Coordinates of N, CA and C in Angstrom, one line a residue:
M1 N 117.3 108.7 179.2 CA 118.3 109.5 178.9 C 118.5 108.7 177.4
K2 N 118.5 109.8 175.9 CA 117.9 109.8 174.9 C 120.4 109.5 174.7
T3 N 120.2 107.9 173.3 CA 121.8 107.6 173.0 C 121.8 108.6 171.9
K4 N 123.2 109.2 171.6 CA 123.6 110.1 170.1 C 124.0 109.6 169.4
R5 N 122.9 109.2 167.6 CA 123.4 108.3 166.8 C 124.6 109.0 166.0
S6 N 125.0 108.1 165.8 CA 126.9 108.2 165.5 C 126.2 108.1 164.0
L7 N 126.8 109.0 162.7 CA 126.9 109.8 161.7 C 127.3 108.0 160.9
A8 N 127.6 107.0 161.1 CA 127.4 105.8 159.9 C 125.9 105.1 160.1
S9 N 125.1 105.7 161.6 CA 124.2 105.1 161.9 C 123.4 105.5 160.7
V10 N 123.1 106.8 160.9 CA 122.3 108.1 160.2 C 122.8 107.5 158.3
A11 N 123.6 107.2 158.4 CA 123.5 107.4 157.3 C 123.6 105.6 156.1
L12 N 123.1 104.4 157.3 CA 122.5 103.9 156.5 C 121.5 103.6 156.5
E13 N 120.8 104.2 158.0 CA 119.3 104.5 158.0 C 118.9 105.2 156.4
L14 N 119.6 105.9 156.4 CA 119.3 106.9 155.1 C 118.8 106.0 153.5
A15 N 120.6 105.1 153.3 CA 120.8 104.1 152.7 C 119.6 102.8 152.6
A16 N 119.5 102.7 153.6 CA 117.9 101.6 153.8 C 116.5 102.2 152.6
V17 N 116.0 103.2 153.7 CA 115.4 104.5 153.0 C 115.5 104.2 151.3
L18 N 116.2 104.7 150.7 CA 116.2 104.9 149.5 C 116.6 103.5 148.5
L19 N 117.0 102.5 149.7 CA 116.5 101.1 148.4 C 115.2 100.9 149.0
A20 N 113.9 101.3 149.1 CA 114.0 100.8 149.7 C 112.8 101.1 149.0
A21 N 112.8 102.6 148.2 CA 112.1 103.1 148.0 C 112.3 103.2 146.2
S22 N 113.4 102.7 146.2 CA 113.9 102.1 144.0 C 113.7 100.8 143.6
L23 N 112.7 99.8 144.9 CA 112.2 99.1 145.1 C 110.9 99.1 145.2
A24 N 110.4 100.3 145.3 CA 108.6 100.3 145.5 C 108.3 99.7 144.4
G25 N 106.8 98.8 144.7 CA 106.4 98.9 143.7 C 106.7 97.3 142.1
C26 N 108.5 96.7 142.8 CA 108.7 95.9 142.2 C 108.1 94.4 142.4
T27 N 107.9 93.4 142.5 CA 108.0 91.9 142.8 C 109.2 91.5 142.4
I28 N 109.7 90.5 143.8 CA 111.0 89.8 144.5 C 109.9 88.6 143.4
P29 N 110.8 87.8 142.7 CA 110.0 86.8 143.3 C 111.2 85.7 143.6
A30 N 110.0 84.4 143.6 CA 110.6 82.9 144.8 C 111.8 83.2 144.2
G31 N 113.3 82.7 145.7 CA 114.1 82.3 145.1 C 115.0 83.8 145.7
G32 N 114.6 84.5 145.5 CA 115.5 86.5 146.3 C 115.7 86.7 144.7
A33 N 115.8 86.5 143.2 CA 117.2 86.5 142.7 C 115.5 87.9 142.1
V34 N 116.5 89.4 141.8 CA 115.6 90.7 141.8 C 116.2 91.3 140.0
P35 N 115.3 90.8 139.3 CA 114.7 91.1 138.6 C 115.7 92.2 138.1
A36 N 116.1 91.5 136.3 CA 117.1 92.5 135.6 C 115.6 93.9 135.2
A37 N 116.4 95.4 134.8 CA 115.6 96.3 134.6 C 115.7 96.4 133.6
P38 N 114.4 96.2 133.0 CA 114.1 97.1 131.9 C 115.1 97.7 130.8
A39 N 114.9 97.0 129.3 CA 116.1 98.1 128.9 C 115.5 99.2 127.9
I40 N 116.1 100.5 127.9 CA 115.6 101.7 128.5 C 116.2 102.5 126.3
S41 N 115.1 102.2 126.1 CA 115.1 102.1 124.1 C 115.4 103.9 123.6
A42 N 116.2 104.2 122.8 CA 116.7 105.6 122.7 C 114.7 106.5 122.1
P43 N 114.3 107.6 122.4 CA 113.6 108.4 121.9 C 113.8 108.7 120.7
A44 N 112.7 108.3 120.2 CA 112.6 108.5 118.6 C 112.4 109.6 118.4
I45 N 113.1 110.0 117.4 CA 114.3 111.1 116.6 C 113.2 112.1 116.0
A46 N 112.2 113.3 115.9 CA 110.7 114.1 114.4 C 112.5 114.3 113.9
I47 N 110.9 114.1 112.6 CA 112.2 115.0 111.9 C 111.2 116.2 111.8
L48 N 111.9 117.5 112.0 CA 110.8 118.4 110.9 C 110.1 118.9 110.2
P49 N 109.0 119.5 109.4 CA 108.6 118.9 107.8 C 110.1 119.7 107.1
E50 N 110.6 121.0 107.7 CA 111.6 121.3 106.7 C 113.0 121.2 107.4
E51 N 112.8 120.0 107.7 CA 114.2 119.2 107.5 C 114.1 117.4 106.5
Q52 N 113.0 117.9 106.1 CA 113.3 116.0 104.9 C 113.0 117.1 103.2
A53 N 113.0 116.1 102.8 CA 113.5 116.4 101.7 C 112.2 116.7 100.5
A54 N 111.3 118.0 100.2 CA 110.9 119.6 99.9 C 110.3 119.1 98.8
S55 N 110.0 118.5 98.1 CA 108.4 118.6 96.3 C 109.0 120.5 96.0
A56 N 109.2 120.7 94.6 CA 108.5 122.0 94.3 C 107.6 122.4 95.1
A57 N 106.7 122.3 94.8 CA 105.0 122.2 95.3 C 105.6 122.8 97.1
D58 N 106.2 122.1 98.1 CA 106.0 122.6 99.5 C 106.9 124.4 99.4
L59 N 107.4 124.0 98.7 CA 108.9 125.2 98.4 C 108.0 126.3 97.9
W60 N 107.1 125.7 97.5 CA 106.1 127.3 96.5 C 105.3 128.7 97.7
S61 N 105.9 129.8 98.1 CA 105.6 131.2 99.0 C 104.7 130.8 98.4
D62 N 103.5 131.7 100.2 CA 102.3 131.9 99.3 C 101.9 134.0 98.5
D63 N 103.3 134.5 99.1 CA 103.6 134.9 97.9 C 103.8 135.2 96.4
H64 N 104.4 133.8 95.7 CA 105.0 134.1 94.6 C 106.3 134.3 94.7
G65 N 106.9 134.5 95.4 CA 108.6 135.1 95.5 C 109.6 134.3 95.3
H66 N 110.8 134.4 95.0 CA 111.5 133.2 95.2 C 112.2 132.6 95.7
I67 N 112.6 131.5 94.9 CA 112.5 131.0 96.5 C 114.3 129.9 96.0
D68 N 115.7 130.2 96.4 CA 116.0 129.6 95.7 C 117.0 127.8 95.9
V69 N 115.8 127.2 95.6 CA 115.7 125.8 95.2 C 115.4 125.5 93.9
P70 N 116.0 124.2 93.5 CA 115.7 124.5 92.0 C 113.5 123.8 92.1
L71 N 113.0 124.6 91.0 CA 111.3 123.9 90.4 C 112.1 122.5 89.8
L72 N 113.6 122.3 88.9 CA 113.2 120.8 87.9 C 114.0 120.6 88.7
D73 N 114.7 119.0 88.1 CA 115.8 118.8 88.1 C 116.4 118.0 86.5
V74 N 117.1 119.2 86.8 CA 117.8 119.7 85.2 C 118.7 119.9 85.5
P75 N 119.7 120.6 84.6 CA 120.7 120.5 84.6 C 121.0 122.5 84.0
L76 N 119.9 123.2 85.2 CA 120.3 124.4 85.1 C 119.6 125.5 86.4
A77 N 120.3 126.5 86.8 CA 120.8 126.9 88.5 C 119.5 127.8 88.9
A78 N 119.2 127.0 90.2 CA 117.5 127.8 90.9 C 117.4 129.0 90.0
E79 N 118.5 129.9 90.5 CA 117.8 131.6 90.2 C 117.8 131.4 88.8
T80 N 117.9 130.0 87.9 CA 117.5 130.4 85.5 C 116.1 130.0 86.0
Q81 N 116.4 128.4 87.1 CA 114.5 128.7 86.2 C 113.9 128.9 86.9
W82 N 113.4 129.9 87.9 CA 112.6 130.4 88.6 C 112.4 132.2 87.3
D83 N 113.8 132.4 86.9 CA 113.2 133.1 85.8 C 112.7 133.1 84.3
I84 N 113.3 132.3 84.5 CA 112.0 131.2 83.0 C 110.6 131.1 83.6
F85 N 110.1 130.4 84.7 CA 109.2 130.7 85.2 C 107.9 131.5 85.6
K86 N 108.6 133.2 85.7 CA 108.0 134.1 85.6 C 107.6 134.2 84.6
Q87 N 108.7 134.2 84.0 CA 108.5 134.1 81.6 C 108.2 133.7 82.1
C88 N 107.2 132.1 82.0 CA 106.0 131.5 81.3 C 104.9 132.2 82.2
G89 N 105.1 133.9 82.7 CA 103.5 133.7 84.0 C 103.6 133.1 84.5
Q90 N 104.2 132.4 85.7 CA 104.1 131.7 86.0 C 103.6 130.7 86.7
D91 N 103.4 129.9 84.9 CA 101.9 128.7 84.3 C 102.9 127.3 85.0
G92 N 103.2 127.0 85.1 CA 103.9 125.8 86.1 C 103.8 124.3 84.2
R93 N 102.0 124.8 84.0 CA 102.6 124.8 81.7 C 103.1 124.7 81.1
L94 N 102.8 125.6 81.1 CA 103.9 126.7 79.9 C 105.6 126.0 80.4
F95 N 106.2 126.4 81.9 CA 107.0 125.6 82.2 C 107.8 124.9 81.5
C96 N 106.8 123.8 81.6 CA 106.9 122.3 82.4 C 107.2 122.1 80.0
A97 N 106.7 122.2 79.0 CA 106.6 122.4 77.8 C 107.8 123.0 77.6
V98 N 108.4 124.9 78.2 CA 109.5 124.3 77.4 C 110.7 123.8 78.3
M99 N 110.9 123.6 79.2 CA 111.9 122.7 79.5 C 112.3 121.7 78.9
A100 N 111.1 121.2 78.3 CA 110.4 120.2 78.3 C 111.1 120.1 75.8
I101 N 111.8 121.2 75.3 CA 111.8 121.1 74.8 C 113.5 122.0 74.7
A102 N 113.4 122.2 75.9 CA 115.4 122.8 76.1 C 116.1 121.3 76.2
S103 N 115.5 120.2 76.9 CA 115.5 119.2 76.7 C 115.6 118.2 75.7
V104 N 114.7 118.2 74.4 CA 115.2 118.1 73.1 C 116.3 118.8 72.0
E105 N 115.8 119.7 72.3 CA 116.7 120.2 71.5 C 117.7 120.6 72.5
S106 N 118.9 120.6 73.1 CA 120.2 120.5 73.2 C 121.0 120.3 74.9
G107 N 119.3 119.1 75.3 CA 120.1 119.0 76.8 C 120.2 119.6 77.8
F108 N 119.8 121.4 77.3 CA 119.8 121.8 78.3 C 121.3 122.2 78.4
D109 N 122.6 122.7 77.1 CA 123.1 123.2 77.0 C 123.3 124.9 76.2
A110 N 123.3 125.4 76.5 CA 123.8 127.2 76.3 C 124.4 127.7 75.1
Q111 N 125.6 126.6 74.8 CA 126.2 127.1 74.0 C 125.6 125.9 72.6
T112 N 125.0 125.5 72.3 CA 124.4 125.4 70.8 C 124.0 125.6 69.9
V113 N 125.3 124.6 68.8 CA 125.3 125.4 67.4 C 124.2 124.8 66.8
G114 N 122.8 124.8 66.7 CA 122.2 124.2 65.0 C 122.0 124.2 63.6
D115 N 121.3 123.7 62.5 CA 120.8 124.2 61.6 C 122.7 125.2 60.8
G116 N 123.3 125.1 60.6 CA 124.7 125.8 59.9 C 124.7 126.8 60.7
G117 N 124.8 127.1 62.3 CA 125.1 127.8 63.1 C 123.4 129.0 62.9
D118 N 122.7 128.7 62.2 CA 121.2 130.5 62.3 C 120.4 129.6 63.9
S119 N 120.3 129.1 64.2 CA 119.9 128.4 65.8 C 121.4 128.5 66.3
L120 N 120.8 128.8 67.6 CA 121.0 128.8 68.8 C 121.0 128.8 70.2
G121 N 121.8 128.5 71.4 CA 120.5 128.4 72.5 C 120.1 127.1 73.3
M122 N 119.8 126.8 74.0 CA 118.8 125.5 74.8 C 118.6 125.3 74.6
M123 N 117.0 126.8 73.6 CA 116.7 126.3 72.8 C 116.3 126.3 71.7
Q124 N 117.7 126.5 70.8 CA 117.6 126.1 69.8 C 116.2 127.5 68.8
I125 N 116.7 128.6 68.9 CA 116.2 130.2 68.3 C 116.7 130.6 67.0
N126 N 116.2 129.9 66.2 CA 116.6 130.5 65.2 C 117.1 131.4 64.7
T127 N 117.6 131.9 64.3 CA 118.0 133.5 63.5 C 117.7 134.4 62.6
R128 N 117.5 133.1 61.8 CA 116.3 133.7 61.0 C 115.8 134.3 60.4
W129 N 114.5 133.2 61.8 CA 113.0 133.7 61.6 C 112.6 134.3 62.9
H130 N 113.7 135.0 63.9 CA 112.8 135.5 64.4 C 113.8 136.7 65.8
T131 N 114.0 137.2 64.3 CA 115.2 137.9 64.4 C 114.0 139.3 64.9
D132 N 113.3 139.9 64.6 CA 112.6 140.6 64.6 C 111.7 140.0 65.9
R133 N 112.1 138.9 66.1 CA 111.0 138.7 68.1 C 111.6 138.7 68.4
M134 N 113.4 139.0 68.6 CA 114.3 139.1 69.6 C 114.9 140.3 69.8
E135 N 114.4 141.3 68.6 CA 114.5 142.7 68.7 C 112.8 142.8 69.8
A136 N 111.9 143.1 69.6 CA 111.7 143.7 70.5 C 111.3 142.4 72.0
L137 N 111.8 141.5 72.0 CA 111.5 141.2 74.0 C 112.8 142.2 73.7
G138 N 113.7 142.6 73.1 CA 116.0 142.9 74.5 C 116.2 141.9 74.6
V139 N 116.4 140.8 73.3 CA 116.9 140.5 73.6 C 118.3 139.6 73.3
T140 N 119.9 140.1 73.3 CA 120.4 140.4 72.7 C 122.1 139.0 72.8
D141 N 121.1 137.7 73.5 CA 122.5 137.6 74.1 C 121.7 136.0 74.1
L142 N 121.2 134.9 72.9 CA 120.5 133.9 72.4 C 121.6 132.5 73.7
T143 N 123.0 132.6 73.6 CA 123.3 131.9 74.5 C 123.4 132.2 75.9
D144 N 122.4 133.0 76.8 CA 122.1 133.0 78.6 C 120.8 132.4 77.8
P145 N 121.2 131.2 78.8 CA 119.3 130.3 79.6 C 118.1 131.7 79.0
V146 N 118.2 132.5 79.9 CA 116.9 133.4 80.5 C 116.5 133.9 79.1
Q147 N 117.2 134.6 78.8 CA 117.1 135.2 77.7 C 116.2 134.5 76.0
C148 N 117.5 133.0 76.3 CA 117.1 133.0 74.7 C 115.7 131.9 75.4
A149 N 114.8 131.6 75.9 CA 113.8 130.9 76.9 C 112.3 132.5 77.3
A150 N 113.4 133.5 76.9 CA 112.3 134.2 76.7 C 111.5 134.7 75.0
V151 N 113.1 134.3 74.8 CA 112.1 134.4 73.4 C 111.5 132.4 72.8
A152 N 111.7 131.8 73.2 CA 110.3 130.0 72.9 C 109.3 130.3 73.6
V153 N 109.3 130.9 74.8 CA 108.0 131.2 75.5 C 106.5 132.1 74.4
D154 N 107.8 133.1 74.0 CA 107.3 134.3 73.1 C 106.4 133.5 71.9
Y155 N 107.1 132.2 71.3 CA 107.2 131.8 69.7 C 105.6 130.4 71.1
L156 N 105.5 130.8 72.1 CA 104.9 128.7 71.9 C 103.2 130.0 72.4
L157 N 104.1 131.0 73.3 CA 101.9 132.0 72.9 C 101.6 132.0 72.2
E158 N 102.1 132.5 70.7 CA 101.7 132.8 69.4 C 101.7 131.4 68.5
L159 N 102.2 130.6 68.8 CA 101.9 129.2 68.3 C 100.6 129.4 68.5
E160 N 99.9 129.0 70.5 CA 99.4 128.6 70.7 C 97.5 129.9 69.9
G161 N 98.2 130.6 70.4 CA 97.2 131.5 69.9 C 96.6 130.9 68.2
I162 N 97.4 130.9 67.3 CA 97.5 130.5 66.4 C 96.7 128.9 65.3
T163 N 97.2 128.1 66.1 CA 97.2 127.0 65.8 C 96.5 126.4 66.7
G164 N 95.9 126.8 68.1 CA 94.7 126.1 69.3 C 95.3 125.1 70.2
A165 N 96.1 124.7 69.4 CA 96.8 123.7 70.8 C 98.2 123.9 71.9
R166 N 97.2 123.0 73.3 CA 97.4 123.3 74.0 C 99.0 122.1 74.4
T167 N 99.5 122.4 75.9 CA 101.5 122.0 76.2 C 100.8 120.7 76.3
E168 N 99.6 119.9 76.3 CA 99.6 119.0 76.5 C 99.1 118.1 74.8
D169 N 99.9 118.9 73.9 CA 99.2 118.2 72.1 C 100.4 118.6 71.7
H170 N 100.6 117.4 70.7 CA 101.7 116.7 70.3 C 101.5 118.2 69.0
Q171 N 100.9 118.8 68.6 CA 100.9 119.8 67.5 C 101.5 121.0 68.0
L172 N 101.8 121.3 69.8 CA 102.1 122.7 69.6 C 103.8 122.5 69.8
Y173 N 104.4 121.5 70.3 CA 105.3 120.7 69.8 C 106.3 120.4 67.9
T174 N 104.4 120.0 67.0 CA 105.7 120.0 65.9 C 105.6 121.5 64.9
S175 N 104.9 122.2 65.5 CA 105.4 123.4 65.5 C 105.5 124.7 65.4
Y176 N 106.5 123.8 67.1 CA 107.3 125.0 67.3 C 108.4 124.3 66.8
N177 N 108.7 123.2 66.3 CA 110.1 122.3 65.6 C 109.8 122.4 64.3
A178 N 108.8 122.8 63.4 CA 109.0 122.8 62.4 C 108.1 124.1 61.5
G179 N 107.1 125.0 63.0 CA 107.0 125.4 62.1 C 105.2 125.8 62.0
P180 N 104.8 126.7 61.7 CA 102.5 126.5 62.4 C 102.3 125.3 61.1
S181 N 101.7 124.1 62.5 CA 101.2 123.8 61.2 C 99.8 123.0 62.2
D182 N 99.1 122.2 61.3 CA 97.7 121.8 61.9 C 97.7 121.0 61.3
R183 N 99.5 119.4 61.2 CA 99.4 118.5 62.4 C 99.4 118.2 63.1
T184 N 98.0 117.1 63.7 CA 97.8 117.2 65.6 C 98.1 115.5 65.1
S185 N 98.8 114.8 64.5 CA 99.5 113.1 64.8 C 101.2 113.3 65.4
P186 N 101.1 112.3 65.8 CA 102.4 112.7 67.0 C 104.0 112.4 65.6
T187 N 104.7 113.4 66.1 CA 106.3 112.9 65.2 C 107.5 112.5 66.6
E188 N 108.6 111.7 65.9 CA 109.5 112.0 67.0 C 110.2 112.6 67.6
Y189 N 109.8 113.6 67.3 CA 109.9 115.2 68.1 C 109.6 114.9 69.0
S190 N 107.7 115.2 68.7 CA 106.5 116.0 69.5 C 106.6 114.8 70.9
E191 N 106.7 113.5 69.9 CA 106.8 111.9 71.4 C 107.9 112.3 72.4
A192 N 109.3 112.7 71.9 CA 110.1 112.7 73.1 C 110.1 113.7 73.7
A193 N 109.2 114.8 73.3 CA 109.3 116.0 74.3 C 107.8 116.4 74.8
L194 N 106.6 115.3 74.4 CA 105.6 115.3 75.6 C 105.6 114.3 76.5
E195 N 106.4 112.9 76.3 CA 106.9 112.7 77.6 C 107.9 112.7 78.3
I196 N 108.8 113.8 78.3 CA 109.5 114.8 79.0 C 108.5 115.5 79.4
Y197 N 107.5 116.3 79.1 CA 106.3 117.3 79.6 C 106.2 116.6 80.6
W198 N 105.3 115.1 80.5 CA 104.5 114.9 81.6 C 105.7 114.2 83.0
T199 N 106.7 114.2 82.2 CA 107.8 114.1 83.5 C 107.6 114.8 84.0
Y200 N 108.2 116.6 83.2 CA 107.9 117.3 84.7 C 106.6 118.3 85.2
I201 N 106.0 117.4 84.0 CA 104.4 117.9 85.1 C 104.3 117.3 86.6
A202 N 104.6 115.7 86.5 CA 104.6 115.4 88.0 C 105.7 115.5 88.7
E203 N 106.6 116.1 88.2 CA 107.4 116.6 89.4 C 107.0 117.9 90.0
M204 N 106.6 118.9 89.1 CA 106.5 120.2 89.1 C 105.1 119.6 89.9
G205 N 104.1 118.9 90.4 CA 102.7 119.0 91.4 C 101.8 119.0 90.9
E206 N 101.6 120.0 92.4 CA 100.1 120.8 92.8 C 100.8 122.2 91.9
M207 N 102.0 122.9 91.4 CA 102.4 123.6 90.8 C 102.2 124.1 89.4
A208 N 101.5 122.4 88.0 CA 101.8 122.9 86.7 C 100.4 123.6 86.8

């Protein structure tokens, strides 16, 4: 005749089975000491590309759309930088030249006044010589960085046409500073501007 097992005996057998399963594959060394369970390290957390610090080149959209991230580490709002970049025809080198000149001329201070009140804004546009240019471009406020840059961009393009100088040439900056010139040797002004220009070129990477 079969005897009924108590609930206690069933529980003990189940516990034994579970213990055996947990120890399966483990070797117990002489002396009966059970090795300590291996330490479990925290899994590495993958950093997604969008979580990494992105350069301006990384943020460049396929359709050349506006992105709310500054192109350069300068004291101008992202939207302002992108508007100036568009005025440069999305030419990174021309944009870097404009930004380098703004740095030298005013440190990006839109309220800068020079030449006895004749030169205004961050690009120090001389109103005596550029009134017609301002009118042609519809510029009415040189304290607006975008409008001020529009005059500078137009002037730089004119100087390129007159002198043949490019954005990496001293002549372009000496001409911006003192009027069209055939001087190709460095000046204190052109050296300062070009040093900043190359820094910005490197910062913008493949966009320049």
